[in-house]
Amino acid sequence: MRLNHVNVRCTDIEVTREFFETTVGLKPGLRPQFPFPGYWMVDDEDRPVVHLMASRRELGEAGAIDHFAFSFDDFESRVDRLREMGHEFKLRQVPGTNVHQFAINGPDGVRIEFQGSL
């Protein structure tokens, strides 16, 4: 089983698209022509993993979802890149494993968890 996609309602869809491009490394991919604005953000194999949908209403403090996680084979370089971008976070190790993780907040309060081995 693998994560298929997460749908995120966005108050500023372009800011959210840019966030997923620069911090996670996703890119806009092919998307059916729905009658509302949006993006399907795809991974390196062009699989849609995050769907962005424009929202006309306030999302509330927690945003549209609590959090979701991405695993990275190149985790150490991802940590370095995000620190260089000015993101502050505390790296934690998952007990009993070699998996490390941290989370940052994105637009509209969506919390993104990054994980991998160091």
PDB file of N, CA, C and O in Angstrom, residues 28-100:
ATOM      1  N   PRO A  28       3.779  20.499 -10.740  1.00  0.00           N
ATOM      2  CA  PRO A  28       2.434  20.369 -11.303  1.00  0.00           C
ATOM      3  C   PRO A  28       2.429  19.341 -12.431  1.00  0.00           C
ATOM      4  O   PRO A  28       3.339  19.329 -13.270  1.00  0.00           O
ATOM      5  N   GLY A  29       1.442  18.471 -12.424  1.00  0.00           N
ATOM      6  CA  GLY A  29       1.325  17.443 -13.455  1.00  0.00           C
ATOM      7  C   GLY A  29       0.007  17.558 -14.198  1.00  0.00           C
ATOM      8  O   GLY A  29      -0.724  18.545 -14.058  1.00  0.00           O
ATOM      9  N   LEU A  30      -0.287  16.544 -14.997  1.00  0.00           N
ATOM     10  CA  LEU A  30      -1.533  16.523 -15.746  1.00  0.00           C
ATOM     11  C   LEU A  30      -2.718  16.433 -14.792  1.00  0.00           C
ATOM     12  O   LEU A  30      -2.684  15.673 -13.821  1.00  0.00           O
ATOM     13  N   ARG A  31      -3.747  17.212 -15.077  1.00  0.00           N
ATOM     14  CA  ARG A  31      -4.945  17.251 -14.237  1.00  0.00           C
ATOM     15  C   ARG A  31      -6.162  17.322 -15.137  1.00  0.00           C
ATOM     16  O   ARG A  31      -6.182  18.101 -16.088  1.00  0.00           O
ATOM     17  N   PRO A  32      -7.190  16.518 -14.854  1.00  0.00           N
ATOM     18  CA  PRO A  32      -8.425  16.643 -15.635  1.00  0.00           C
ATOM     19  C   PRO A  32      -8.974  18.068 -15.551  1.00  0.00           C
ATOM     20  O   PRO A  32      -8.701  18.790 -14.598  1.00  0.00           O
ATOM     21  N   GLN A  33      -9.742  18.463 -16.505  1.00  0.00           N
ATOM     22  CA  GLN A  33     -10.282  19.824 -16.546  1.00  0.00           C
ATOM     23  C   GLN A  33     -11.544  19.924 -15.704  1.00  0.00           C
ATOM     24  O   GLN A  33     -12.665  19.986 -16.224  1.00  0.00           O
ATOM     25  N   PHE A  34     -11.360  19.963 -14.402  1.00  0.00           N
ATOM     26  CA  PHE A  34     -12.471  20.148 -13.485  1.00  0.00           C
ATOM     27  C   PHE A  34     -12.984  21.585 -13.618  1.00  0.00           C
ATOM     28  O   PHE A  34     -12.250  22.468 -14.049  1.00  0.00           O
ATOM     29  N   PRO A  35     -14.224  21.835 -13.187  1.00  0.00           N
ATOM     30  CA  PRO A  35     -14.771  23.193 -13.307  1.00  0.00           C
ATOM     31  C   PRO A  35     -14.318  24.148 -12.213  1.00  0.00           C
ATOM     32  O   PRO A  35     -14.924  25.184 -12.010  1.00  0.00           O
ATOM     33  N   PHE A  36     -13.254  23.826 -11.505  1.00  0.00           N
ATOM     34  CA  PHE A  36     -12.714  24.692 -10.455  1.00  0.00           C
ATOM     35  C   PHE A  36     -11.188  24.672 -10.553  1.00  0.00           C
ATOM     36  O   PHE A  36     -10.607  23.701 -11.028  1.00  0.00           O
ATOM     37  N   PRO A  37     -10.531  25.750 -10.117  1.00  0.00           N
ATOM     38  CA  PRO A  37      -9.069  25.822 -10.206  1.00  0.00           C
ATOM     39  C   PRO A  37      -8.385  24.802  -9.306  1.00  0.00           C
ATOM     40  O   PRO A  37      -8.881  24.481  -8.222  1.00  0.00           O
ATOM     41  N   GLY A  38      -7.255  24.302  -9.768  1.00  0.00           N
ATOM     42  CA  GLY A  38      -6.486  23.369  -8.950  1.00  0.00           C
ATOM     43  C   GLY A  38      -5.242  22.885  -9.660  1.00  0.00           C
ATOM     44  O   GLY A  38      -5.000  23.220 -10.823  1.00  0.00           O
ATOM     45  N   TYR A  39      -4.452  22.110  -8.944  1.00  0.00           N
ATOM     46  CA  TYR A  39      -3.247  21.468  -9.474  1.00  0.00           C
ATOM     47  C   TYR A  39      -3.201  20.044  -8.949  1.00  0.00           C
ATOM     48  O   TYR A  39      -3.638  19.775  -7.822  1.00  0.00           O
ATOM     49  N   TRP A  40      -2.655  19.153  -9.734  1.00  0.00           N
ATOM     50  CA  TRP A  40      -2.253  17.847  -9.240  1.00  0.00           C
ATOM     51  C   TRP A  40      -0.739  17.886  -9.181  1.00  0.00           C
ATOM     52  O   TRP A  40      -0.061  17.984 -10.212  1.00  0.00           O
ATOM     53  N   MET A  41      -0.202  17.829  -7.971  1.00  0.00           N
ATOM     54  CA  MET A  41       1.242  17.874  -7.760  1.00  0.00           C
ATOM     55  C   MET A  41       1.761  16.437  -7.819  1.00  0.00           C
ATOM     56  O   MET A  41       1.260  15.563  -7.109  1.00  0.00           O
ATOM     57  N   VAL A  42       2.755  16.206  -8.680  1.00  0.00           N
ATOM     58  CA  VAL A  42       3.236  14.853  -8.940  1.00  0.00           C
ATOM     59  C   VAL A  42       4.661  14.660  -8.435  1.00  0.00           C
ATOM     60  O   VAL A  42       5.423  15.616  -8.294  1.00  0.00           O
ATOM     61  N   ASP A  43       5.021  13.385  -8.213  1.00  0.00           N
ATOM     62  CA  ASP A  43       6.371  13.040  -7.770  1.00  0.00           C
ATOM     63  C   ASP A  43       7.280  12.842  -8.986  1.00  0.00           C
ATOM     64  O   ASP A  43       6.879  13.130 -10.121  1.00  0.00           O
ATOM     65  N   ASP A  44       8.483  12.327  -8.754  1.00  0.00           N
ATOM     66  CA  ASP A  44       9.458  12.140  -9.836  1.00  0.00           C
ATOM     67  C   ASP A  44       9.009  11.123 -10.882  1.00  0.00           C
ATOM     68  O   ASP A  44       9.553  11.081 -11.986  1.00  0.00           O
ATOM     69  N   GLU A  45       8.038  10.274 -10.538  1.00  0.00           N
ATOM     70  CA  GLU A  45       7.521   9.286 -11.490  1.00  0.00           C
ATOM     71  C   GLU A  45       6.169   9.718 -12.061  1.00  0.00           C
ATOM     72  O   GLU A  45       5.430   8.906 -12.602  1.00  0.00           O
ATOM     73  N   ASP A  46       5.864  11.005 -11.919  1.00  0.00           N
ATOM     74  CA  ASP A  46       4.622  11.605 -12.427  1.00  0.00           C
ATOM     75  C   ASP A  46       3.357  11.003 -11.815  1.00  0.00           C
ATOM     76  O   ASP A  46       2.298  11.009 -12.435  1.00  0.00           O
ATOM     77  N   ARG A  47       3.461  10.507 -10.581  1.00  0.00           N
ATOM     78  CA  ARG A  47       2.275  10.032  -9.855  1.00  0.00           C
ATOM     79  C   ARG A  47       1.703  11.196  -9.064  1.00  0.00           C
ATOM     80  O   ARG A  47       2.427  11.840  -8.288  1.00  0.00           O
ATOM     81  N   PRO A  48       0.414  11.499  -9.219  1.00  0.00           N
ATOM     82  CA  PRO A  48      -0.181  12.580  -8.420  1.00  0.00           C
ATOM     83  C   PRO A  48      -0.276  12.159  -6.958  1.00  0.00           C
ATOM     84  O   PRO A  48      -0.846  11.120  -6.642  1.00  0.00           O
ATOM     85  N   VAL A  49       0.323  12.950  -6.079  1.00  0.00           N
ATOM     86  CA  VAL A  49       0.314  12.612  -4.662  1.00  0.00           C
ATOM     87  C   VAL A  49      -0.384  13.674  -3.821  1.00  0.00           C
ATOM     88  O   VAL A  49      -0.882  13.373  -2.743  1.00  0.00           O
ATOM     89  N   VAL A  50      -0.429  14.921  -4.303  1.00  0.00           N
ATOM     90  CA  VAL A  50      -1.136  15.985  -3.599  1.00  0.00           C
ATOM     91  C   VAL A  50      -2.010  16.717  -4.611  1.00  0.00           C
ATOM     92  O   VAL A  50      -1.527  17.181  -5.636  1.00  0.00           O
ATOM     93  N   HIS A  51      -3.299  16.784  -4.309  1.00  0.00           N
ATOM     94  CA  HIS A  51      -4.226  17.543  -5.143  1.00  0.00           C
ATOM     95  C   HIS A  51      -4.510  18.862  -4.445  1.00  0.00           C
ATOM     96  O   HIS A  51      -4.884  18.867  -3.271  1.00  0.00           O
ATOM     97  N   LEU A  52      -4.318  19.957  -5.150  1.00  0.00           N
ATOM     98  CA  LEU A  52      -4.619  21.275  -4.600  1.00  0.00           C
ATOM     99  C   LEU A  52      -5.914  21.773  -5.223  1.00  0.00           C
ATOM    100  O   LEU A  52      -6.101  21.682  -6.436  1.00  0.00           O
ATOM    101  N   MET A  53      -6.799  22.295  -4.379  1.00  0.00           N
ATOM    102  CA  MET A  53      -8.100  22.767  -4.841  1.00  0.00           C
ATOM    103  C   MET A  53      -8.361  24.145  -4.261  1.00  0.00           C
ATOM    104  O   MET A  53      -8.251  24.343  -3.046  1.00  0.00           O
ATOM    105  N   ALA A  54      -8.668  25.111  -5.108  1.00  0.00           N
ATOM    106  CA  ALA A  54      -8.957  26.467  -4.645  1.00  0.00           C
ATOM    107  C   ALA A  54     -10.210  26.455  -3.781  1.00  0.00           C
ATOM    108  O   ALA A  54     -11.181  25.774  -4.081  1.00  0.00           O
ATOM    109  N   SER A  55     -10.168  27.214  -2.684  1.00  0.00           N
ATOM    110  CA  SER A  55     -11.301  27.300  -1.775  1.00  0.00           C
ATOM    111  C   SER A  55     -11.718  28.758  -1.637  1.00  0.00           C
ATOM    112  O   SER A  55     -10.876  29.647  -1.543  1.00  0.00           O
ATOM    113  N   ARG A  56     -13.014  28.999  -1.597  1.00  0.00           N
ATOM    114  CA  ARG A  56     -13.513  30.366  -1.450  1.00  0.00           C
ATOM    115  C   ARG A  56     -13.910  30.676  -0.017  1.00  0.00           C
ATOM    116  O   ARG A  56     -14.392  31.733   0.282  1.00  0.00           O
ATOM    117  N   ARG A  57     -13.728  29.732   0.880  1.00  0.00           N
ATOM    118  CA  ARG A  57     -14.125  29.970   2.269  1.00  0.00           C
ATOM    119  C   ARG A  57     -12.932  29.840   3.197  1.00  0.00           C
ATOM    120  O   ARG A  57     -11.936  29.216   2.872  1.00  0.00           O
ATOM    121  N   GLU A  58     -13.040  30.421   4.371  1.00  0.00           N
ATOM    122  CA  GLU A  58     -11.986  30.320   5.378  1.00  0.00           C
ATOM    123  C   GLU A  58     -11.837  28.861   5.799  1.00  0.00           C
ATOM    124  O   GLU A  58     -12.826  28.142   5.943  1.00  0.00           O
ATOM    125  N   LEU A  59     -10.606  28.461   6.029  1.00  0.00           N
ATOM    126  CA  LEU A  59     -10.333  27.061   6.354  1.00  0.00           C
ATOM    127  C   LEU A  59     -10.218  26.802   7.840  1.00  0.00           C
ATOM    128  O   LEU A  59     -10.199  25.673   8.265  1.00  0.00           O
ATOM    129  N   GLY A  60     -10.096  27.831   8.645  1.00  0.00           N
ATOM    130  CA  GLY A  60      -9.926  27.636  10.076  1.00  0.00           C
ATOM    131  C   GLY A  60      -8.467  27.487  10.442  1.00  0.00           C
ATOM    132  O   GLY A  60      -7.593  27.350   9.586  1.00  0.00           O
ATOM    133  N   GLU A  61      -8.192  27.508  11.718  1.00  0.00           N
ATOM    134  CA  GLU A  61      -6.820  27.503  12.218  1.00  0.00           C
ATOM    135  C   GLU A  61      -6.029  26.269  11.804  1.00  0.00           C
ATOM    136  O   GLU A  61      -4.857  26.348  11.483  1.00  0.00           O
ATOM    137  N   ALA A  62      -6.653  25.098  11.786  1.00  0.00           N
ATOM    138  CA  ALA A  62      -5.930  23.856  11.489  1.00  0.00           C
ATOM    139  C   ALA A  62      -5.810  23.580  10.000  1.00  0.00           C
ATOM    140  O   ALA A  62      -5.150  22.632   9.608  1.00  0.00           O
ATOM    141  N   GLY A  63      -6.418  24.387   9.152  1.00  0.00           N
ATOM    142  CA  GLY A  63      -6.371  24.125   7.724  1.00  0.00           C
ATOM    143  C   GLY A  63      -7.302  22.991   7.340  1.00  0.00           C
ATOM    144  O   GLY A  63      -8.161  22.580   8.110  1.00  0.00           O
ATOM    145  N   ALA A  64      -7.110  22.475   6.161  1.00  0.00           N
ATOM    146  CA  ALA A  64      -7.997  21.458   5.622  1.00  0.00           C
ATOM    147  C   ALA A  64      -7.706  20.061   6.164  1.00  0.00           C
ATOM    148  O   ALA A  64      -8.572  19.211   6.197  1.00  0.00           O
ATOM    149  N   ILE A  65      -6.472  19.801   6.594  1.00  0.00           N
ATOM    150  CA  ILE A  65      -6.082  18.498   7.140  1.00  0.00           C
ATOM    151  C   ILE A  65      -5.090  18.721   8.274  1.00  0.00           C
ATOM    152  O   ILE A  65      -4.528  19.801   8.410  1.00  0.00           O
ATOM    153  N   ASP A  66      -4.835  17.705   9.065  1.00  0.00           N
ATOM    154  CA  ASP A  66      -3.889  17.830  10.169  1.00  0.00           C
ATOM    155  C   ASP A  66      -2.451  17.808   9.674  1.00  0.00           C
ATOM    156  O   ASP A  66      -1.705  18.742   9.875  1.00  0.00           O
ATOM    157  N   HIS A  67      -2.032  16.714   9.056  1.00  0.00           N
ATOM    158  CA  HIS A  67      -0.703  16.612   8.457  1.00  0.00           C
ATOM    159  C   HIS A  67      -0.659  15.412   7.549  1.00  0.00           C
ATOM    160  O   HIS A  67      -1.535  14.560   7.584  1.00  0.00           O
ATOM    161  N   PHE A  68       0.374  15.382   6.727  1.00  0.00           N
ATOM    162  CA  PHE A  68       0.689  14.182   5.981  1.00  0.00           C
ATOM    163  C   PHE A  68       2.192  14.110   5.829  1.00  0.00           C
ATOM    164  O   PHE A  68       2.893  15.092   6.047  1.00  0.00           O
ATOM    165  N   ALA A  69       2.692  12.918   5.499  1.00  0.00           N
ATOM    166  CA  ALA A  69       4.134  12.684   5.535  1.00  0.00           C
ATOM    167  C   ALA A  69       4.677  12.258   4.178  1.00  0.00           C
ATOM    168  O   ALA A  69       4.001  11.570   3.420  1.00  0.00           O
ATOM    169  N   PHE A  70       5.918  12.668   3.930  1.00  0.00           N
ATOM    170  CA  PHE A  70       6.676  12.238   2.766  1.00  0.00           C
ATOM    171  C   PHE A  70       7.951  11.577   3.262  1.00  0.00           C
ATOM    172  O   PHE A  70       8.598  12.078   4.179  1.00  0.00           O
ATOM    173  N   SER A  71       8.337  10.455   2.649  1.00  0.00           N
ATOM    174  CA  SER A  71       9.613   9.795   2.945  1.00  0.00           C
ATOM    175  C   SER A  71      10.588  10.127   1.839  1.00  0.00           C
ATOM    176  O   SER A  71      10.211  10.185   0.667  1.00  0.00           O
ATOM    177  N   PHE A  72      11.856  10.346   2.208  1.00  0.00           N
ATOM    178  CA  PHE A  72      12.885  10.712   1.245  1.00  0.00           C
ATOM    179  C   PHE A  72      14.088   9.798   1.380  1.00  0.00           C
ATOM    180  O   PHE A  72      14.575   9.566   2.477  1.00  0.00           O
ATOM    181  N   ASP A  73      14.600   9.297   0.241  1.00  0.00           N
ATOM    182  CA  ASP A  73      15.844   8.533   0.234  1.00  0.00           C
ATOM    183  C   ASP A  73      17.023   9.463   0.484  1.00  0.00           C
ATOM    184  O   ASP A  73      18.009   9.066   1.095  1.00  0.00           O
ATOM    185  N   ASP A  74      16.935  10.693   0.004  1.00  0.00           N
ATOM    186  CA  ASP A  74      17.998  11.692   0.167  1.00  0.00           C
ATOM    187  C   ASP A  74      17.674  12.631   1.327  1.00  0.00           C
ATOM    188  O   ASP A  74      17.754  13.845   1.204  1.00  0.00           O
ATOM    189  N   PHE A  75      17.318  12.042   2.450  1.00  0.00           N
ATOM    190  CA  PHE A  75      16.806  12.814   3.595  1.00  0.00           C
ATOM    191  C   PHE A  75      17.789  13.870   4.090  1.00  0.00           C
ATOM    192  O   PHE A  75      17.398  15.007   4.370  1.00  0.00           O
ATOM    193  N   GLU A  76      19.059  13.511   4.183  1.00  0.00           N
ATOM    194  CA  GLU A  76      20.046  14.463   4.711  1.00  0.00           C
ATOM    195  C   GLU A  76      20.123  15.717   3.839  1.00  0.00           C
ATOM    196  O   GLU A  76      20.173  16.842   4.352  1.00  0.00           O
ATOM    197  N   SER A  77      20.097  15.551   2.528  1.00  0.00           N
ATOM    198  CA  SER A  77      20.142  16.725   1.649  1.00  0.00           C
ATOM    199  C   SER A  77      18.850  17.533   1.751  1.00  0.00           C
ATOM    200  O   SER A  77      18.858  18.756   1.626  1.00  0.00           O
ATOM    201  N   ARG A  78      17.725  16.879   2.011  1.00  0.00           N
ATOM    202  CA  ARG A  78      16.456  17.591   2.197  1.00  0.00           C
ATOM    203  C   ARG A  78      16.512  18.435   3.471  1.00  0.00           C
ATOM    204  O   ARG A  78      16.091  19.583   3.485  1.00  0.00           O
ATOM    205  N   VAL A  79      17.065  17.862   4.544  1.00  0.00           N
ATOM    206  CA  VAL A  79      17.231  18.605   5.798  1.00  0.00           C
ATOM    207  C   VAL A  79      18.083  19.847   5.553  1.00  0.00           C
ATOM    208  O   VAL A  79      17.715  20.960   5.934  1.00  0.00           O
ATOM    209  N   ASP A  80      19.216  19.662   4.893  1.00  0.00           N
ATOM    210  CA  ASP A  80      20.118  20.787   4.611  1.00  0.00           C
ATOM    211  C   ASP A  80      19.427  21.849   3.764  1.00  0.00           C
ATOM    212  O   ASP A  80      19.532  23.048   4.048  1.00  0.00           O
ATOM    213  N   ARG A  81      18.723  21.429   2.741  1.00  0.00           N
ATOM    214  CA  ARG A  81      18.058  22.377   1.833  1.00  0.00           C
ATOM    215  C   ARG A  81      17.015  23.213   2.557  1.00  0.00           C
ATOM    216  O   ARG A  81      16.934  24.431   2.376  1.00  0.00           O
ATOM    217  N   LEU A  82      16.203  22.572   3.384  1.00  0.00           N
ATOM    218  CA  LEU A  82      15.146  23.315   4.077  1.00  0.00           C
ATOM    219  C   LEU A  82      15.717  24.265   5.121  1.00  0.00           C
ATOM    220  O   LEU A  82      15.190  25.355   5.328  1.00  0.00           O
ATOM    221  N   ARG A  83      16.810  23.874   5.768  1.00  0.00           N
ATOM    222  CA  ARG A  83      17.475  24.796   6.709  1.00  0.00           C
ATOM    223  C   ARG A  83      18.032  26.005   5.954  1.00  0.00           C
ATOM    224  O   ARG A  83      17.923  27.134   6.423  1.00  0.00           O
ATOM    225  N   GLU A  84      18.629  25.761   4.788  1.00  0.00           N
ATOM    226  CA  GLU A  84      19.135  26.860   3.964  1.00  0.00           C
ATOM    227  C   GLU A  84      18.011  27.802   3.539  1.00  0.00           C
ATOM    228  O   GLU A  84      18.228  28.997   3.369  1.00  0.00           O
ATOM    229  N   MET A  85      16.807  27.268   3.364  1.00  0.00           N
ATOM    230  CA  MET A  85      15.656  28.079   2.971  1.00  0.00           C
ATOM    231  C   MET A  85      15.101  28.884   4.152  1.00  0.00           C
ATOM    232  O   MET A  85      14.208  29.700   3.972  1.00  0.00           O
ATOM    233  N   GLY A  86      15.621  28.613   5.362  1.00  0.00           N
ATOM    234  CA  GLY A  86      15.189  29.366   6.532  1.00  0.00           C
ATOM    235  C   GLY A  86      14.126  28.696   7.373  1.00  0.00           C
ATOM    236  O   GLY A  86      13.620  29.287   8.327  1.00  0.00           O
ATOM    237  N   HIS A  87      13.772  27.465   7.053  1.00  0.00           N
ATOM    238  CA  HIS A  87      12.788  26.743   7.867  1.00  0.00           C
ATOM    239  C   HIS A  87      13.432  26.307   9.180  1.00  0.00           C
ATOM    240  O   HIS A  87      14.561  25.819   9.188  1.00  0.00           O
ATOM    241  N   GLU A  88      12.720  26.495  10.266  1.00  0.00           N
ATOM    242  CA  GLU A  88      13.186  26.046  11.572  1.00  0.00           C
ATOM    243  C   GLU A  88      12.392  24.819  11.984  1.00  0.00           C
ATOM    244  O   GLU A  88      11.165  24.790  11.858  1.00  0.00           O
ATOM    245  N   PHE A  89      13.097  23.819  12.483  1.00  0.00           N
ATOM    246  CA  PHE A  89      12.435  22.588  12.900  1.00  0.00           C
ATOM    247  C   PHE A  89      13.355  21.824  13.825  1.00  0.00           C
ATOM    248  O   PHE A  89      14.554  22.073  13.871  1.00  0.00           O
ATOM    249  N   LYS A  90      12.772  20.887  14.556  1.00  0.00           N
ATOM    250  CA  LYS A  90      13.537  20.024  15.449  1.00  0.00           C
ATOM    251  C   LYS A  90      13.508  18.608  14.891  1.00  0.00           C
ATOM    252  O   LYS A  90      12.445  18.017  14.717  1.00  0.00           O
ATOM    253  N   LEU A  91      14.685  18.081  14.595  1.00  0.00           N
ATOM    254  CA  LEU A  91      14.820  16.728  14.072  1.00  0.00           C
ATOM    255  C   LEU A  91      14.637  15.736  15.214  1.00  0.00           C
ATOM    256  O   LEU A  91      15.233  15.879  16.276  1.00  0.00           O
ATOM    257  N   ARG A  92      13.799  14.734  15.003  1.00  0.00           N
ATOM    258  CA  ARG A  92      13.544  13.707  16.015  1.00  0.00           C
ATOM    259  C   ARG A  92      13.737  12.329  15.399  1.00  0.00           C
ATOM    260  O   ARG A  92      13.479  12.134  14.228  1.00  0.00           O
ATOM    261  N   GLN A  93      14.147  11.386  16.226  1.00  0.00           N
ATOM    262  CA  GLN A  93      14.288  10.010  15.768  1.00  0.00           C
ATOM    263  C   GLN A  93      13.087   9.210  16.238  1.00  0.00           C
ATOM    264  O   GLN A  93      12.664   9.317  17.394  1.00  0.00           O
ATOM    265  N   VAL A  94      12.533   8.402  15.333  1.00  0.00           N
ATOM    266  CA  VAL A  94      11.428   7.526  15.697  1.00  0.00           C
ATOM    267  C   VAL A  94      12.000   6.438  16.599  1.00  0.00           C
ATOM    268  O   VAL A  94      12.962   5.763  16.217  1.00  0.00           O
ATOM    269  N   PRO A  95      11.454   6.273  17.800  1.00  0.00           N
ATOM    270  CA  PRO A  95      12.009   5.299  18.749  1.00  0.00           C
ATOM    271  C   PRO A  95      12.157   3.903  18.149  1.00  0.00           C
ATOM    272  O   PRO A  95      11.257   3.407  17.484  1.00  0.00           O
ATOM    273  N   GLY A  96      13.332   3.305  18.398  1.00  0.00           N
ATOM    274  CA  GLY A  96      13.585   1.940  17.963  1.00  0.00           C
ATOM    275  C   GLY A  96      13.858   1.788  16.475  1.00  0.00           C
ATOM    276  O   GLY A  96      13.869   0.669  15.969  1.00  0.00           O
ATOM    277  N   THR A  97      14.052   2.895  15.751  1.00  0.00           N
ATOM    278  CA  THR A  97      14.305   2.826  14.313  1.00  0.00           C
ATOM    279  C   THR A  97      15.464   3.746  13.941  1.00  0.00           C
ATOM    280  O   THR A  97      15.953   4.509  14.757  1.00  0.00           O
ATOM    281  N   ASN A  98      15.845   3.698  12.673  1.00  0.00           N
ATOM    282  CA  ASN A  98      16.825   4.623  12.127  1.00  0.00           C
ATOM    283  C   ASN A  98      16.121   5.760  11.363  1.00  0.00           C
ATOM    284  O   ASN A  98      16.751   6.483  10.601  1.00  0.00           O
ATOM    285  N   VAL A  99      14.824   5.882  11.527  1.00  0.00           N
ATOM    286  CA  VAL A  99      14.042   6.907  10.832  1.00  0.00           C
ATOM    287  C   VAL A  99      14.041   8.192  11.653  1.00  0.00           C
ATOM    288  O   VAL A  99      13.767   8.180  12.854  1.00  0.00           O
ATOM    289  N   HIS A 100      14.375   9.275  10.979  1.00  0.00           N
ATOM    290  CA  HIS A 100      14.333  10.599  11.589  1.00  0.00           C
ATOM    291  C   HIS A 100      13.219  11.386  10.921  1.00  0.00           C
ATOM    292  O   HIS A 100      12.878  11.137   9.759  1.00  0.00           O
TER     293      HIS A 100
END
